[in-house]
Amino acid sequence: MKPAVKYLSYALLAVLGVAVAAAGALVQDAWLPGGLLLALAGSAGLFWGGSKLTRNRVGAVVPAGLWLLTVLFLSQTRPEGDFLFANGIGPYAYLLGGSMAGVMCATLAQPGFASDGATGAP
């Protein structure tokens, strides 16, 4: 993959990480536990797909890092007293589950790929 295309895909993954975090924050408490599972599946799918798309671990780290920053930003209360996450176990499960999915997708070895991004084929 050419460097320009790779950096463009990192930028796209960063935008998708923010979008998936915001969408998951809205959905995770909607139909408990279905919304939570849907939000976590979307997050894990983005992280795993990013690593497969770029053929390295950075493809999972970029959306996972921005996902985490977005969820932490959205979990803060505003001066008016409004907040996006409801009280309960759901938001904590979303934060912990999404973080664990990001770490797992970033650290799992890709079958058929060397750690430097080479294909490993003879």
PDB file of C-alpha atoms in Angstrom:
ATOM      1  CA  MET A   1       0.000   0.000   0.000  1.00  0.00           C
ATOM      2  CA  LYS A   2       1.370   3.424  -0.936  1.00  0.00           C
ATOM      3  CA  PRO A   3       2.174   5.817   1.934  1.00  0.00           C
ATOM      4  CA  ALA A   4      -0.344   8.423   0.772  1.00  0.00           C
ATOM      5  CA  VAL A   5      -3.134   5.856   0.662  1.00  0.00           C
ATOM      6  CA  LYS A   6      -2.123   4.490   4.061  1.00  0.00           C
ATOM      7  CA  TYR A   7      -2.214   7.944   5.678  1.00  0.00           C
ATOM      8  CA  LEU A   8      -5.561   8.658   4.044  1.00  0.00           C
ATOM      9  CA  SER A   9      -6.928   5.408   5.448  1.00  0.00           C
ATOM     10  CA  TYR A  10      -5.614   6.367   8.917  1.00  0.00           C
ATOM     11  CA  ALA A  11      -7.467   9.681   8.646  1.00  0.00           C
ATOM     12  CA  LEU A  12     -10.648   7.883   7.571  1.00  0.00           C
ATOM     13  CA  LEU A  13     -10.296   5.435  10.462  1.00  0.00           C
ATOM     14  CA  ALA A  14      -9.851   8.352  12.865  1.00  0.00           C
ATOM     15  CA  VAL A  15     -13.084   9.971  11.679  1.00  0.00           C
ATOM     16  CA  LEU A  16     -14.889   6.630  11.875  1.00  0.00           C
ATOM     17  CA  GLY A  17     -13.567   6.104  15.415  1.00  0.00           C
ATOM     18  CA  VAL A  18     -15.152   9.370  16.546  1.00  0.00           C
ATOM     19  CA  ALA A  19     -18.403   8.609  14.709  1.00  0.00           C
ATOM     20  CA  VAL A  20     -18.704   5.070  16.104  1.00  0.00           C
ATOM     21  CA  ALA A  21     -18.017   6.328  19.635  1.00  0.00           C
ATOM     22  CA  ALA A  22     -20.713   8.978  19.368  1.00  0.00           C
ATOM     23  CA  ALA A  23     -23.224   6.579  17.832  1.00  0.00           C
ATOM     24  CA  GLY A  24     -22.425   3.921  20.416  1.00  0.00           C
ATOM     25  CA  ALA A  25     -22.885   6.425  23.221  1.00  0.00           C
ATOM     26  CA  LEU A  26     -26.397   7.097  21.986  1.00  0.00           C
ATOM     27  CA  VAL A  27     -27.329   3.466  21.283  1.00  0.00           C
ATOM     28  CA  GLN A  28     -25.754   1.640  24.233  1.00  0.00           C
ATOM     29  CA  ASP A  29     -28.492   2.563  26.694  1.00  0.00           C
ATOM     30  CA  ALA A  30     -31.398   2.418  24.241  1.00  0.00           C
ATOM     31  CA  TRP A  31     -32.287  -1.280  24.288  1.00  0.00           C
ATOM     32  CA  LEU A  32     -30.321  -2.738  27.157  1.00  0.00           C
ATOM     33  CA  PRO A  33     -28.589  -5.214  26.598  1.00  0.00           C
ATOM     34  CA  GLY A  34     -29.169  -5.233  22.812  1.00  0.00           C
ATOM     35  CA  GLY A  35     -28.001  -1.647  22.310  1.00  0.00           C
ATOM     36  CA  LEU A  36     -24.898  -2.252  24.375  1.00  0.00           C
ATOM     37  CA  LEU A  37     -24.028  -5.361  22.384  1.00  0.00           C
ATOM     38  CA  LEU A  38     -24.664  -3.519  19.119  1.00  0.00           C
ATOM     39  CA  ALA A  39     -22.429  -0.613  20.168  1.00  0.00           C
ATOM     40  CA  LEU A  40     -19.636  -2.949  21.275  1.00  0.00           C
ATOM     41  CA  ALA A  41     -19.899  -5.016  18.095  1.00  0.00           C
ATOM     42  CA  GLY A  42     -19.665  -1.870  15.982  1.00  0.00           C
ATOM     43  CA  SER A  43     -16.604  -0.695  17.887  1.00  0.00           C
ATOM     44  CA  ALA A  44     -14.843  -4.052  17.721  1.00  0.00           C
ATOM     45  CA  GLY A  45     -15.699  -4.378  14.028  1.00  0.00           C
ATOM     46  CA  LEU A  46     -14.138  -0.984  13.308  1.00  0.00           C
ATOM     47  CA  PHE A  47     -10.962  -1.807  15.228  1.00  0.00           C
ATOM     48  CA  TRP A  48     -10.538  -5.228  13.625  1.00  0.00           C
ATOM     49  CA  GLY A  49     -11.440  -3.918  10.178  1.00  0.00           C
ATOM     50  CA  GLY A  50      -8.922  -1.101  10.544  1.00  0.00           C
ATOM     51  CA  SER A  51      -6.123  -3.523  11.293  1.00  0.00           C
ATOM     52  CA  LYS A  52      -7.142  -5.700   8.346  1.00  0.00           C
ATOM     53  CA  LEU A  53      -7.433  -2.713   6.000  1.00  0.00           C
ATOM     54  CA  THR A  54      -4.008  -1.286   6.771  1.00  0.00           C
ATOM     55  CA  ARG A  55      -2.400  -4.694   7.365  1.00  0.00           C
ATOM     56  CA  ASN A  56      -0.763  -3.528  10.595  1.00  0.00           C
ATOM     57  CA  ARG A  57      -1.608  -2.786  14.193  1.00  0.00           C
ATOM     58  CA  VAL A  58      -1.709   0.975  13.771  1.00  0.00           C
ATOM     59  CA  GLY A  59      -4.940   0.505  11.855  1.00  0.00           C
ATOM     60  CA  ALA A  60      -6.553  -0.659  15.093  1.00  0.00           C
ATOM     61  CA  VAL A  61      -4.776   1.784  17.398  1.00  0.00           C
ATOM     62  CA  VAL A  62      -5.866   4.936  15.545  1.00  0.00           C
ATOM     63  CA  PRO A  63      -9.648   4.371  15.710  1.00  0.00           C
ATOM     64  CA  ALA A  64      -9.423   2.815  19.185  1.00  0.00           C
ATOM     65  CA  GLY A  65      -7.498   5.769  20.575  1.00  0.00           C
ATOM     66  CA  LEU A  66      -9.871   8.332  19.147  1.00  0.00           C
ATOM     67  CA  TRP A  67     -12.833   6.181  20.189  1.00  0.00           C
ATOM     68  CA  LEU A  68     -11.572   6.237  23.786  1.00  0.00           C
ATOM     69  CA  LEU A  69     -10.925   9.990  23.764  1.00  0.00           C
ATOM     70  CA  THR A  70     -14.388  10.633  22.328  1.00  0.00           C
ATOM     71  CA  VAL A  71     -16.141   8.425  24.881  1.00  0.00           C
ATOM     72  CA  LEU A  72     -14.236  10.079  27.734  1.00  0.00           C
ATOM     73  CA  PHE A  73     -15.117  13.513  26.356  1.00  0.00           C
ATOM     74  CA  LEU A  74     -18.793  12.594  26.008  1.00  0.00           C
ATOM     75  CA  SER A  75     -18.958  11.150  29.528  1.00  0.00           C
ATOM     76  CA  GLN A  76     -18.150  14.492  31.155  1.00  0.00           C
ATOM     77  CA  THR A  77     -21.005  16.531  32.552  1.00  0.00           C
ATOM     78  CA  ARG A  78     -21.651  19.952  31.119  1.00  0.00           C
ATOM     79  CA  PRO A  79     -21.987  23.107  33.239  1.00  0.00           C
ATOM     80  CA  GLU A  80     -25.734  23.035  32.630  1.00  0.00           C
ATOM     81  CA  GLY A  81     -25.887  19.622  34.287  1.00  0.00           C
ATOM     82  CA  ASP A  82     -26.559  17.699  31.063  1.00  0.00           C
ATOM     83  CA  PHE A  83     -24.682  14.539  30.246  1.00  0.00           C
ATOM     84  CA  LEU A  84     -24.926  11.976  27.486  1.00  0.00           C
ATOM     85  CA  PHE A  85     -24.442   8.760  29.459  1.00  0.00           C
ATOM     86  CA  ALA A  86     -27.133   7.512  31.808  1.00  0.00           C
ATOM     87  CA  ASN A  87     -26.478   6.257  35.302  1.00  0.00           C
ATOM     88  CA  GLY A  88     -26.027   2.529  35.638  1.00  0.00           C
ATOM     89  CA  ILE A  89     -23.826  -0.317  34.556  1.00  0.00           C
ATOM     90  CA  GLY A  90     -24.314   0.155  30.782  1.00  0.00           C
ATOM     91  CA  PRO A  91     -21.940   3.099  30.244  1.00  0.00           C
ATOM     92  CA  TYR A  92     -19.227   1.435  32.307  1.00  0.00           C
ATOM     93  CA  ALA A  93     -19.623  -1.790  30.348  1.00  0.00           C
ATOM     94  CA  TYR A  94     -19.439   0.205  27.105  1.00  0.00           C
ATOM     95  CA  LEU A  95     -16.260   1.979  28.174  1.00  0.00           C
ATOM     96  CA  LEU A  96     -14.583  -1.149  29.513  1.00  0.00           C
ATOM     97  CA  GLY A  97     -15.737  -3.441  26.700  1.00  0.00           C
ATOM     98  CA  GLY A  98     -14.758  -1.001  23.959  1.00  0.00           C
ATOM     99  CA  SER A  99     -11.361  -0.407  25.527  1.00  0.00           C
ATOM    100  CA  MET A 100     -10.768  -4.138  25.818  1.00  0.00           C
ATOM    101  CA  ALA A 101     -11.820  -4.651  22.195  1.00  0.00           C
ATOM    102  CA  GLY A 102      -9.387  -1.955  21.073  1.00  0.00           C
ATOM    103  CA  VAL A 103      -6.513  -3.476  23.004  1.00  0.00           C
ATOM    104  CA  MET A 104      -7.294  -6.983  21.766  1.00  0.00           C
ATOM    105  CA  CYS A 105      -7.520  -5.902  18.129  1.00  0.00           C
ATOM    106  CA  ALA A 106      -4.294  -3.928  18.414  1.00  0.00           C
ATOM    107  CA  THR A 107      -2.310  -6.722  20.046  1.00  0.00           C
ATOM    108  CA  LEU A 108      -3.597  -9.825  18.290  1.00  0.00           C
ATOM    109  CA  ALA A 109      -1.197 -11.153  15.707  1.00  0.00           C
ATOM    110  CA  GLN A 110      -2.517 -10.993  12.179  1.00  0.00           C
ATOM    111  CA  PRO A 111      -2.268 -14.409  10.540  1.00  0.00           C
ATOM    112  CA  GLY A 112      -0.056 -14.272   7.480  1.00  0.00           C
ATOM    113  CA  PHE A 113       1.442 -10.893   8.330  1.00  0.00           C
ATOM    114  CA  ALA A 114       4.817 -10.205   9.897  1.00  0.00           C
ATOM    115  CA  SER A 115       5.140  -7.555  12.590  1.00  0.00           C
ATOM    116  CA  ASP A 116       6.735  -5.093  10.150  1.00  0.00           C
ATOM    117  CA  GLY A 117       3.752  -5.249   7.773  1.00  0.00           C
ATOM    118  CA  ALA A 118       5.344  -7.652   5.283  1.00  0.00           C
ATOM    119  CA  THR A 119       3.193 -10.501   4.034  1.00  0.00           C
ATOM    120  CA  GLY A 120       5.520 -13.242   5.139  1.00  0.00           C
ATOM    121  CA  ALA A 121       5.128 -15.038   1.815  1.00  0.00           C
ATOM    122  CA  PRO A 122       8.261 -16.611   0.355  1.00  0.00           C
TER     123      PRO A 122
END
